[in-house]
Tab-separated table of C-alpha atoms and ligand atoms in Angstrom:
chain	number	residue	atom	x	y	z
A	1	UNK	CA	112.350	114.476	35.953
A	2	UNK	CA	109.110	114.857	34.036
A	3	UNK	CA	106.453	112.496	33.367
A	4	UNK	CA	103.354	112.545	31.712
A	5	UNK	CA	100.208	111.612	33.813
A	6	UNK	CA	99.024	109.873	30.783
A	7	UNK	CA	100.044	107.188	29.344
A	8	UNK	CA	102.247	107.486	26.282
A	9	UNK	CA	100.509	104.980	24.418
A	10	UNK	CA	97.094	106.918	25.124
A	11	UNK	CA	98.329	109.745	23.709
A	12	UNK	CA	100.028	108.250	20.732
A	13	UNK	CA	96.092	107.120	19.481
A	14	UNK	CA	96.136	110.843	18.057
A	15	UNK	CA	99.031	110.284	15.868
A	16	UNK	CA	99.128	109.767	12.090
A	17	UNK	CA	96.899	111.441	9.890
A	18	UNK	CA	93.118	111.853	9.819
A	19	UNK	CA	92.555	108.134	8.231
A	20	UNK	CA	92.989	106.408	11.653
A	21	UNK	CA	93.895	108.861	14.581
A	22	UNK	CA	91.515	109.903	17.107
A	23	UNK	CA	91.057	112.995	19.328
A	24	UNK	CA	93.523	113.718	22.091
A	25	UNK	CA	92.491	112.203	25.460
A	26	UNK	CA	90.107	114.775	26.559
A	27	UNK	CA	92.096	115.832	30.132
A	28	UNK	CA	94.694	117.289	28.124
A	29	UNK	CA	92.407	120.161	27.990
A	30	UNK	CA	92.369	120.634	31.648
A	31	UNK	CA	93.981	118.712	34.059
A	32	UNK	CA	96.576	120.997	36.050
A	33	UNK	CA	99.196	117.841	36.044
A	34	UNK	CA	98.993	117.492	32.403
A	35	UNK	CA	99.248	120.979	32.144
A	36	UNK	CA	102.019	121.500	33.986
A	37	UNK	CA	103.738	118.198	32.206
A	38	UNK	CA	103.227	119.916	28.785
A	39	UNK	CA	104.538	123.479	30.181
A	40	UNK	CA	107.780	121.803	30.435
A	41	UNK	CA	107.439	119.139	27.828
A	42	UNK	CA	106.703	121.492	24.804
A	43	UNK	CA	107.054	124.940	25.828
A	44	UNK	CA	110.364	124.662	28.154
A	45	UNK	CA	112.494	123.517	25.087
A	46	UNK	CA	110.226	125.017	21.809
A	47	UNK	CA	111.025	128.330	19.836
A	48	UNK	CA	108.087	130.601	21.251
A	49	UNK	CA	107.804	133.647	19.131
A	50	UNK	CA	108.325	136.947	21.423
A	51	UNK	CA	107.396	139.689	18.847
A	52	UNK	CA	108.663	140.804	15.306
A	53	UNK	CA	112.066	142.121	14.775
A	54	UNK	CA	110.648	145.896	12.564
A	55	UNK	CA	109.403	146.421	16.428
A	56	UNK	CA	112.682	147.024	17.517
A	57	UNK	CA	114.547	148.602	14.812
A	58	UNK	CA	117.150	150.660	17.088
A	59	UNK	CA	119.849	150.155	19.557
A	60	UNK	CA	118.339	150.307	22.809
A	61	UNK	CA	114.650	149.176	21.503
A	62	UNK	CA	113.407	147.062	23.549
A	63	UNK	CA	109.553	145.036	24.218
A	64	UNK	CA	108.777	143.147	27.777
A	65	UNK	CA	106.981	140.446	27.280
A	66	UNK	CA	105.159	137.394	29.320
A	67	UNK	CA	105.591	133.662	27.901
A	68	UNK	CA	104.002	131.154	30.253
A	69	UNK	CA	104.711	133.437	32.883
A	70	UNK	CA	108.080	133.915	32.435
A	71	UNK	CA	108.732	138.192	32.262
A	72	UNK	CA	110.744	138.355	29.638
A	73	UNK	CA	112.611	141.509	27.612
A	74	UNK	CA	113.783	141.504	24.059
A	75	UNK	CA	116.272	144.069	23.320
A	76	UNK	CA	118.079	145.459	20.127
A	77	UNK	CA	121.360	145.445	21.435
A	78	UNK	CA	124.158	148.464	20.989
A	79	UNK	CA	125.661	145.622	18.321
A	80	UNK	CA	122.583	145.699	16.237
A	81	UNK	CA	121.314	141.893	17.595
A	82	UNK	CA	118.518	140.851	19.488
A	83	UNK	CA	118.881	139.789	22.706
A	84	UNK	CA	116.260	138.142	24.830
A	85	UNK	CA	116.562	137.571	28.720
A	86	UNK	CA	114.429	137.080	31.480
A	87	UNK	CA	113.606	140.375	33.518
A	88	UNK	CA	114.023	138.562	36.807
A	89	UNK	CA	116.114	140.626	38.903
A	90	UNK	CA	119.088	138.796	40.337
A	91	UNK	CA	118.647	140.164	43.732
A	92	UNK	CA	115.614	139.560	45.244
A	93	UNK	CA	113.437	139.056	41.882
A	94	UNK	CA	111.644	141.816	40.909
A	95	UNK	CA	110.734	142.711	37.539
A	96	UNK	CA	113.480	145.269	35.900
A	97	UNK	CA	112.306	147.757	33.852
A	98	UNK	CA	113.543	150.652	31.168
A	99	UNK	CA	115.721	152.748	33.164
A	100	UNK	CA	113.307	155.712	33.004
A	101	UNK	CA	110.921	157.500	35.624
A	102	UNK	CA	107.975	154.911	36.593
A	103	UNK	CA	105.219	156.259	38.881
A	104	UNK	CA	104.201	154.013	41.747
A	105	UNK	CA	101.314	153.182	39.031
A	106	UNK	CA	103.218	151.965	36.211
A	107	UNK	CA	104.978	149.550	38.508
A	108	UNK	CA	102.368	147.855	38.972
A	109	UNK	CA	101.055	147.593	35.459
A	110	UNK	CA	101.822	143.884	33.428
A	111	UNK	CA	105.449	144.002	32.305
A	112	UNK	CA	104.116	142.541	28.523
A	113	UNK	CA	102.332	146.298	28.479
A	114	UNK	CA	105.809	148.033	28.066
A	115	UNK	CA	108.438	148.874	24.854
A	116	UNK	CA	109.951	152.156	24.106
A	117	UNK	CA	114.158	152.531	24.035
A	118	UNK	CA	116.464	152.323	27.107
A	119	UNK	CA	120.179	152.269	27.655
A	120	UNK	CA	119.796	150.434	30.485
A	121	UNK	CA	117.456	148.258	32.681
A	122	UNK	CA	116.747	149.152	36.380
A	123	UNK	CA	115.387	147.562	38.991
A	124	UNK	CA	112.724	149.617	40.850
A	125	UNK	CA	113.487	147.511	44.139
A	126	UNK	CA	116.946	148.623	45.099
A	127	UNK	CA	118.136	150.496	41.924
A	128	UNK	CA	120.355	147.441	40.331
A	129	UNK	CA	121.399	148.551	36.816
A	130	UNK	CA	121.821	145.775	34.022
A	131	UNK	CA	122.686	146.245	30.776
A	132	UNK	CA	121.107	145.946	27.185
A	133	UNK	CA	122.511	142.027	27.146
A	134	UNK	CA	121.643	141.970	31.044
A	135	UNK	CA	125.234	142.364	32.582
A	136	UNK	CA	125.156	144.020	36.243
A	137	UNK	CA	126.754	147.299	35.923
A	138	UNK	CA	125.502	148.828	39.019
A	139	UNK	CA	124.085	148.007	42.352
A	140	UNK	CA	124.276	150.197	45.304
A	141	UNK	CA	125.983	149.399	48.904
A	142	UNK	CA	127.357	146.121	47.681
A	143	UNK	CA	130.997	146.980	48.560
A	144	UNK	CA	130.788	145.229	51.941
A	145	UNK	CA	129.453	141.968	50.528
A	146	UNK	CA	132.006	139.080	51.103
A	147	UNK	CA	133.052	137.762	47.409
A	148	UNK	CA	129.963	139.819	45.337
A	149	UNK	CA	131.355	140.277	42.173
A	150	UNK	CA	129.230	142.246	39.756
A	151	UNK	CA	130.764	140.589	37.139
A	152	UNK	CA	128.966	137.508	38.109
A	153	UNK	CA	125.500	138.559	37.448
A	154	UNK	CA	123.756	138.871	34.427
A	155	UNK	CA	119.685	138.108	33.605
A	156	UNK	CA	119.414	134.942	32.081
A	157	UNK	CA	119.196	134.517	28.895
A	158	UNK	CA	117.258	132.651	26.602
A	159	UNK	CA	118.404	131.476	22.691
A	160	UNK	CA	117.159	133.298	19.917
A	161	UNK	CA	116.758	132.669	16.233
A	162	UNK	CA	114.700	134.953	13.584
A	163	UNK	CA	112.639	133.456	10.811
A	164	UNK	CA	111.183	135.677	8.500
A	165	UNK	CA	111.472	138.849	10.621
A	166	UNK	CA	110.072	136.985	13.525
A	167	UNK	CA	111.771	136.774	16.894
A	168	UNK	CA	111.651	133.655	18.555
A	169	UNK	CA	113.219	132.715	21.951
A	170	UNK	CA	114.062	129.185	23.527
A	171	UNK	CA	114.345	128.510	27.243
A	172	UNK	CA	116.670	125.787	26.428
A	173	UNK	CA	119.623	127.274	25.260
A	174	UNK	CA	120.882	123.834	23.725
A	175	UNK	CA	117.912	123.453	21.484
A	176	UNK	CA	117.817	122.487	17.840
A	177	UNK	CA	117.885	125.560	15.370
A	178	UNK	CA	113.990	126.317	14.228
A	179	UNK	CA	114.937	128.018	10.492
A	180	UNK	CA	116.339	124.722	9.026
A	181	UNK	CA	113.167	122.603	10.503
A	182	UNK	CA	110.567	125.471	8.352
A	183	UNK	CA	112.003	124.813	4.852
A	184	UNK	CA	108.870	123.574	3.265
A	185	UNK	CA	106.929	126.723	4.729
A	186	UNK	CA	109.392	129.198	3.735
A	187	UNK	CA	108.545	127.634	-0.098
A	188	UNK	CA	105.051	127.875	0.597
A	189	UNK	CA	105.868	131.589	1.226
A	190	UNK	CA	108.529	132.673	-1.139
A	191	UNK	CA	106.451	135.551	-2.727
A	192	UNK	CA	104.690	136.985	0.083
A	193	UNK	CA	108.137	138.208	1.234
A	194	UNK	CA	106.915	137.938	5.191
A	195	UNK	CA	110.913	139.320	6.231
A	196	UNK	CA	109.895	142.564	4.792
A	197	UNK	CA	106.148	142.967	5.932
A	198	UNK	CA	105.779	145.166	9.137
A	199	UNK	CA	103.262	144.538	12.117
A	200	UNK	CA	100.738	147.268	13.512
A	201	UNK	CA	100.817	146.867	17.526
A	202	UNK	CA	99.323	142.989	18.468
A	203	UNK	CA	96.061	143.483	20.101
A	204	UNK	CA	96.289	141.231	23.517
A	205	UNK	CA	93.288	139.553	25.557
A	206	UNK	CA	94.960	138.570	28.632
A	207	UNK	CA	92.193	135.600	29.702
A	208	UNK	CA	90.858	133.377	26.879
A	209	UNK	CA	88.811	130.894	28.952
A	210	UNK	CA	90.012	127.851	26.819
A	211	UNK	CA	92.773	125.924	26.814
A	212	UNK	CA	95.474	126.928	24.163
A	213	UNK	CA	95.191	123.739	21.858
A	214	UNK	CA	91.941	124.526	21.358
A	215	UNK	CA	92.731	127.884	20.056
A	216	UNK	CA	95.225	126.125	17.662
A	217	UNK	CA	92.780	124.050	16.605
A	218	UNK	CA	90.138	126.259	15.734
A	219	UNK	CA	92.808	128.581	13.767
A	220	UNK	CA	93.973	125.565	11.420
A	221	UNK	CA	91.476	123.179	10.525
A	222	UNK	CA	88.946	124.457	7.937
A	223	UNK	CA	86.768	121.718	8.397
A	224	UNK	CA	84.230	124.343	10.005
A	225	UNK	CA	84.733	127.081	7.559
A	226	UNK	CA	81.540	126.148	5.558
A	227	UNK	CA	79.434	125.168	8.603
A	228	UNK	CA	80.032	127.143	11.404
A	229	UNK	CA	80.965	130.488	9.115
A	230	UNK	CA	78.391	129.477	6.517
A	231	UNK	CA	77.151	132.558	4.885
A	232	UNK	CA	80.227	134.252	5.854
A	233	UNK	CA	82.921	132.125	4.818
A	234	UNK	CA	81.402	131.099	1.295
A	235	UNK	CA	84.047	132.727	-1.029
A	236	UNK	CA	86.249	129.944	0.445
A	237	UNK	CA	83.947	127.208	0.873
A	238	UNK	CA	85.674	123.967	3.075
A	239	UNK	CA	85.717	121.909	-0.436
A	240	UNK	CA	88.691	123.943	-1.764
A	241	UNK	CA	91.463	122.751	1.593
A	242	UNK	CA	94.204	120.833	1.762
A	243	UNK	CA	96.983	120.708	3.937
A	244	UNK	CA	100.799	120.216	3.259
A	245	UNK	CA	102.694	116.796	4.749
A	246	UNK	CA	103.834	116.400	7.984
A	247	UNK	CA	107.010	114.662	8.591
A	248	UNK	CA	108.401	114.038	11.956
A	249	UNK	CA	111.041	116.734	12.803
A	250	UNK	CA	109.061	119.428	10.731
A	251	UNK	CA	108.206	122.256	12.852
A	252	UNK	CA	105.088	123.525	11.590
A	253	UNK	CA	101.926	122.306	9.912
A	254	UNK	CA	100.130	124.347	7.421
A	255	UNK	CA	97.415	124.609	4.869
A	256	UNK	CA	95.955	125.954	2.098
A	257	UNK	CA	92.040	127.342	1.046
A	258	UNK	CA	91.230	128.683	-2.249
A	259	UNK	CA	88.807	131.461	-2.631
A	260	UNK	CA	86.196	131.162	-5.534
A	261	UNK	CA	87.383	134.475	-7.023
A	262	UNK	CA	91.056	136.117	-6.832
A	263	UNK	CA	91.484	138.580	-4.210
A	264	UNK	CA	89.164	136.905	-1.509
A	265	UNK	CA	88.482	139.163	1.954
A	266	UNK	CA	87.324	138.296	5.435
A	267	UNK	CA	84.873	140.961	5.511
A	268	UNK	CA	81.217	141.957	4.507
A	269	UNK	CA	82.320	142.829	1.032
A	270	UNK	CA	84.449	139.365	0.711
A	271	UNK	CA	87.097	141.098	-1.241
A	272	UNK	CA	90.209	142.261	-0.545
A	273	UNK	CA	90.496	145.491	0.958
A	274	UNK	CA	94.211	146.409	0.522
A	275	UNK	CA	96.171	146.302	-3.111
A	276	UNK	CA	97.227	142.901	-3.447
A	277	UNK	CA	100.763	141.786	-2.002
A	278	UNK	CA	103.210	142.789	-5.303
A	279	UNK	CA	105.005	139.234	-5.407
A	280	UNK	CA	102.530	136.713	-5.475
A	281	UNK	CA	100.905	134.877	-8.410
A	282	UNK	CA	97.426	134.820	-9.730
A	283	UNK	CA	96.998	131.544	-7.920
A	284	UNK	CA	98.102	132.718	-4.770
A	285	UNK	CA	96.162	135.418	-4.699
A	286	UNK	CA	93.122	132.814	-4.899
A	287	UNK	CA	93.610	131.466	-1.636
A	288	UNK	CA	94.419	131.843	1.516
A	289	UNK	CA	97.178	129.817	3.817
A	290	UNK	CA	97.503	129.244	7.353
A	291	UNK	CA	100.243	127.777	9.204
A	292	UNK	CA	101.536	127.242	12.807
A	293	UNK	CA	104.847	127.328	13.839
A	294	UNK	CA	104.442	124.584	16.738
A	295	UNK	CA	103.568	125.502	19.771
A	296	UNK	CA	102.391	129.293	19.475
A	297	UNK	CA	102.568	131.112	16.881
A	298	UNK	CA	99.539	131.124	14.546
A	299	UNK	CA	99.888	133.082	10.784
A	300	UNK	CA	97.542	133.672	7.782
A	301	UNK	CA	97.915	134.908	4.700
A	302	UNK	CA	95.449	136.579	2.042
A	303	UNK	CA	95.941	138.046	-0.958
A	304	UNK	CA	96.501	141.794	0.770
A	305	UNK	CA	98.167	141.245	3.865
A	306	UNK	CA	98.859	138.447	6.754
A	307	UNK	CA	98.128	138.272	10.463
A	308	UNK	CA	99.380	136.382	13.495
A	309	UNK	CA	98.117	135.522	16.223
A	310	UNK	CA	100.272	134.385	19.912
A	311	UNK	CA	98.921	131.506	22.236
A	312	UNK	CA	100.470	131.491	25.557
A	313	UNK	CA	99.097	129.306	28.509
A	314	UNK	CA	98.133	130.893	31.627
A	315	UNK	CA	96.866	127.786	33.272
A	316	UNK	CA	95.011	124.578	32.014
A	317	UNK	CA	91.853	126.274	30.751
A	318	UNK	CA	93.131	129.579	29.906
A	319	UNK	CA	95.264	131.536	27.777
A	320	UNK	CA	96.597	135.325	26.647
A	321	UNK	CA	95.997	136.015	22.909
A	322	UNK	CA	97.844	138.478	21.076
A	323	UNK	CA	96.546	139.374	17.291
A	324	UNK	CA	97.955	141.815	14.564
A	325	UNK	CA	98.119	142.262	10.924
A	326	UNK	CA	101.270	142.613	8.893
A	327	UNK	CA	101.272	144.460	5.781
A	328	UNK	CA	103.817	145.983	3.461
A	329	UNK	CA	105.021	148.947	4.212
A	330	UNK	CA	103.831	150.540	1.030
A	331	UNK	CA	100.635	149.666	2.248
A	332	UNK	CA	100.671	151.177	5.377
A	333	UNK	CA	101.892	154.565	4.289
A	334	UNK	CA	98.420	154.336	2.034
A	335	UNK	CA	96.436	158.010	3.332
A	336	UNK	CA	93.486	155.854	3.865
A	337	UNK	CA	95.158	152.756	5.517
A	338	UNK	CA	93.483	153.619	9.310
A	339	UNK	CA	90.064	153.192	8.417
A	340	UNK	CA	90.447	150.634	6.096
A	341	UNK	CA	91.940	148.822	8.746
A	342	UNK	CA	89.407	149.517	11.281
A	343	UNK	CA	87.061	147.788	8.373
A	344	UNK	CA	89.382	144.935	7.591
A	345	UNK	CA	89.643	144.529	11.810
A	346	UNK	CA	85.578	144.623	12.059
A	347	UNK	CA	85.219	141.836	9.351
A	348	UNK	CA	87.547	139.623	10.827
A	349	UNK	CA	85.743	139.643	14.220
A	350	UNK	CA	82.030	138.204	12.596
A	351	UNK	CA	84.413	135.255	12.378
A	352	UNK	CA	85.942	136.035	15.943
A	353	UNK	CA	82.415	136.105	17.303
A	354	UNK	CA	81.152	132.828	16.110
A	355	UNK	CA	84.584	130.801	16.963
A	356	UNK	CA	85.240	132.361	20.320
A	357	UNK	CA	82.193	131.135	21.862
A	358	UNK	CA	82.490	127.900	20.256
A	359	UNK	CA	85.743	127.650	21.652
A	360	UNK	CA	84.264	128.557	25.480
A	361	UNK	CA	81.764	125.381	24.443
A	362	UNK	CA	84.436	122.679	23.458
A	363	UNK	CA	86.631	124.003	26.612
A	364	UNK	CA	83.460	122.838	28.763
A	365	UNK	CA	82.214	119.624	26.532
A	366	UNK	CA	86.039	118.530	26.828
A	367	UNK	CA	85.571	118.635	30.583
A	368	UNK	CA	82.274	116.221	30.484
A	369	UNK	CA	81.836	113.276	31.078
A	370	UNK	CA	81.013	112.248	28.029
A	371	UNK	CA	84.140	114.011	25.960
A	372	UNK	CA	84.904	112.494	22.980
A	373	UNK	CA	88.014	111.225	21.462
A	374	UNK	CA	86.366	111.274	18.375
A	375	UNK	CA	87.547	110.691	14.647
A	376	UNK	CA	88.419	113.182	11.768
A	377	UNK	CA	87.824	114.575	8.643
A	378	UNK	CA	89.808	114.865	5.667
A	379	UNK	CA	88.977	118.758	5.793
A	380	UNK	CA	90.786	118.650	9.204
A	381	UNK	CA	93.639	116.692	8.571
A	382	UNK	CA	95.946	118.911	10.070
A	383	UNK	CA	94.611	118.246	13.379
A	384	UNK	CA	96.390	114.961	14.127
A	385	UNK	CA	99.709	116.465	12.342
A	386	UNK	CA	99.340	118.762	15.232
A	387	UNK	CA	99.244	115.705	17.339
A	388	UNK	CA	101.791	114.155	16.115
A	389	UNK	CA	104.159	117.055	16.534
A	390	UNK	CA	102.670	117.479	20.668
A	391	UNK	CA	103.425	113.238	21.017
A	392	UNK	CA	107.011	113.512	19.722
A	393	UNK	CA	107.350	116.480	22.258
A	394	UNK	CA	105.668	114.062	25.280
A	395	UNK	CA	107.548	111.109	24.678
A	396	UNK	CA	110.851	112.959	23.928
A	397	UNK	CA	110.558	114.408	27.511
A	398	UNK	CA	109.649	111.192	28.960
A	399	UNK	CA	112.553	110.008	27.324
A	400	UNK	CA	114.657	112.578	29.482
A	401	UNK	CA	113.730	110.973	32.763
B	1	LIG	S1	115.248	142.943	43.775
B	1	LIG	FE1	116.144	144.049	42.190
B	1	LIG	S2	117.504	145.368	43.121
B	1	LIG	FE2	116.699	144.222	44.752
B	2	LIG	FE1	86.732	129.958	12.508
């Protein structure tokens, strides 16, 4: 039974669009009850995206990763699908890992730091072995055990779905399919071809000292590009956004900001650093869109390659961060593709340096006192879709209990 500790019709204040909602109620920034309500509430029964599928090309492939600390692996099975389960040993609960020599050290390293290729998973504890889809094969001195069947014991695991060569994973097993619920994003995207795009390694910051909506926030609405980023952000000044609908039962919100020239960078230069993406028109390539698939997973694309960013909540005022580019693969085979990325990486973090302390400021101004629940823009109208989406998550929970 979950229940929110504030009141629905609080909360539902944020709803609508820009023209009459108002900020969320400032403790849902970070008050541990609300927190934990909203653990369950959005991420307990939302697609959470646990890595890309080019990462794991190969039977055996597999990545470990952490979503609101649950460990969890995501394998390429011998069958060529993608499994995801938790790593939670079934015996005691340790943390299974690639069946391959660890030192002491390694065990005690962050399961999300591991991939590679296995054929099985073992349990450093007391050597239980577990298949790629998390079936017990093995576990030692069991024999004696009154009614132990091994065939009774598998890792839980979660649903899966891929959109666009991303993996996402669902701790309710019963929930309702993402793909069908993205339609108006995958038209947005029809000619950047994201299925075929491949990720360098996400870069992860394990303790963002902000609460994770706030990171969402900052990603989407471009309300600040102009003011905050002035100087740096002027080839796509805040004049040229707009955002698609929102409809209830959509699953993500996005937007759009043209660029004042084709070909538009987020570096010193403020041009493109990569060949442009082959499929995509003259008027794509003079903007730039960003979308969320609700809750987590951040994207944006330019004219020469996309990124994406993962928010998962550690607590009430904190969150891990993952960040990576995708490009085409013709574009990574480019001789000179390392350094240029090391540029394109060092322009986006001017922007990265004025938001993330901004960021750090809101976390603590939305703990005041005096926090706001303060009214919106038209350049930020995505912010109370966002809302909108979190409310239908809160009251659909309530409606559980
Ligand atoms: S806890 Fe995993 S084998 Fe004992
Ligand atoms: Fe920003």
């Amino acid at each position: 039974m979950i229940e929110s500790p504030i009141p629905l019709e609080s909360l539902r204040r944020s709803s609508g669009t820009f023209v009459d909602a108002v900020g969320l109620p400032p403790s849902v920034y970070s008050d541990a009850d609300f927190h934990a309500f909203e653990m369950e509430a959005v991420f307990g029964s939302e697609w959470l995206c646990v890595g890309r599928q080019e990462q794991i090309p190969d039977a055996g492939d597999y990545l470990s990763v952490m979503r609101v600390g649950e460990p969890l692996l995501v394998v390429r099975t011998s069958n060529g699908s993608i499994h995801v389960m938790s790593a939670v040993c079934q015996h005691r609960g340790m943390c299974v890992t690639a069946n391959t020599n660890r030192t002491d050290d390694d065990m005690l390293d962050p399961p999300d730091l591991e991939s590679g290729s296995t054929r099985t998973f073992r349990c450093p504890y007391h050597f239980w072995v577990y298949d790629l889809e998390g079936q017990l094969l093995g576990a030692p001195e069991m024999a004696k055990t009154t009614g132990f069947e091994m065939a009774d014991v598998q890792l839980p695991a979660l649903a899966v779905e891929l959109w666009q060569g991303f993996i996402f994973a669902n701790f309710d097993v019963d929930a309702t399919p993402l793909a069908p619920r993205l339609a108006k994003l995958d038209d947005a995207l029809t000619n950047y071809d994201v299925e075929s795009l491949v990720t360098v390694d996400p870069l992860t910051i394990p303790d963002v000292p902000f609460n994770w909506k706030i990171m969402v926030e900052n990603f989407m609405e471009m309300y600040h590009n102009s003011r905050l980023h002035h100087g740096i952000h002027d080839f796509a000044p805040s004049s040229g956004a707009w955002y698609a609908d929102y409809e209830p039962g959509d699953a993500a919100m996005f937007g759009f900001n043209e660029t004042l020239e084709p070909d538009g960078g987020f570096n010193p230069t403020f041009k493109a650093l990569f060949p442009p993406l082959s499929g995509t028109t003259m008027e794509e390539r003079q903007r730039v869109v960003f979308a969320l698939v609700a809750p987590s997973l951040l994207m944006g694309f330019q004219s020469d390659s996309a990124f994406w960013f993962y928010v998962d909540p550690t607590g009430p005022t904190t969150h891990a961060l993952s960040m990576a580019y995708i490009f085409p693969a013709s574009t990574i085979e480019l001789p000179d593709f390392a350094e240029t990325l090391e540029a394109a990486i060092e322009g986006v973090s001017n922007f990265n340096r004025q938001d993330m302390p901004t960021n750090v400021a809101t976390q603590a101004g939305m703990q005041s006192r005096y926090a706001p629940r303060g009214r919106y823009g038209w350049q930020e109208a995505v912010l109370p879709q966002f809302n909108s989406w979190l409310v239908e998550r809160y009251e659909a929970a309530s409606d559980k209990t």
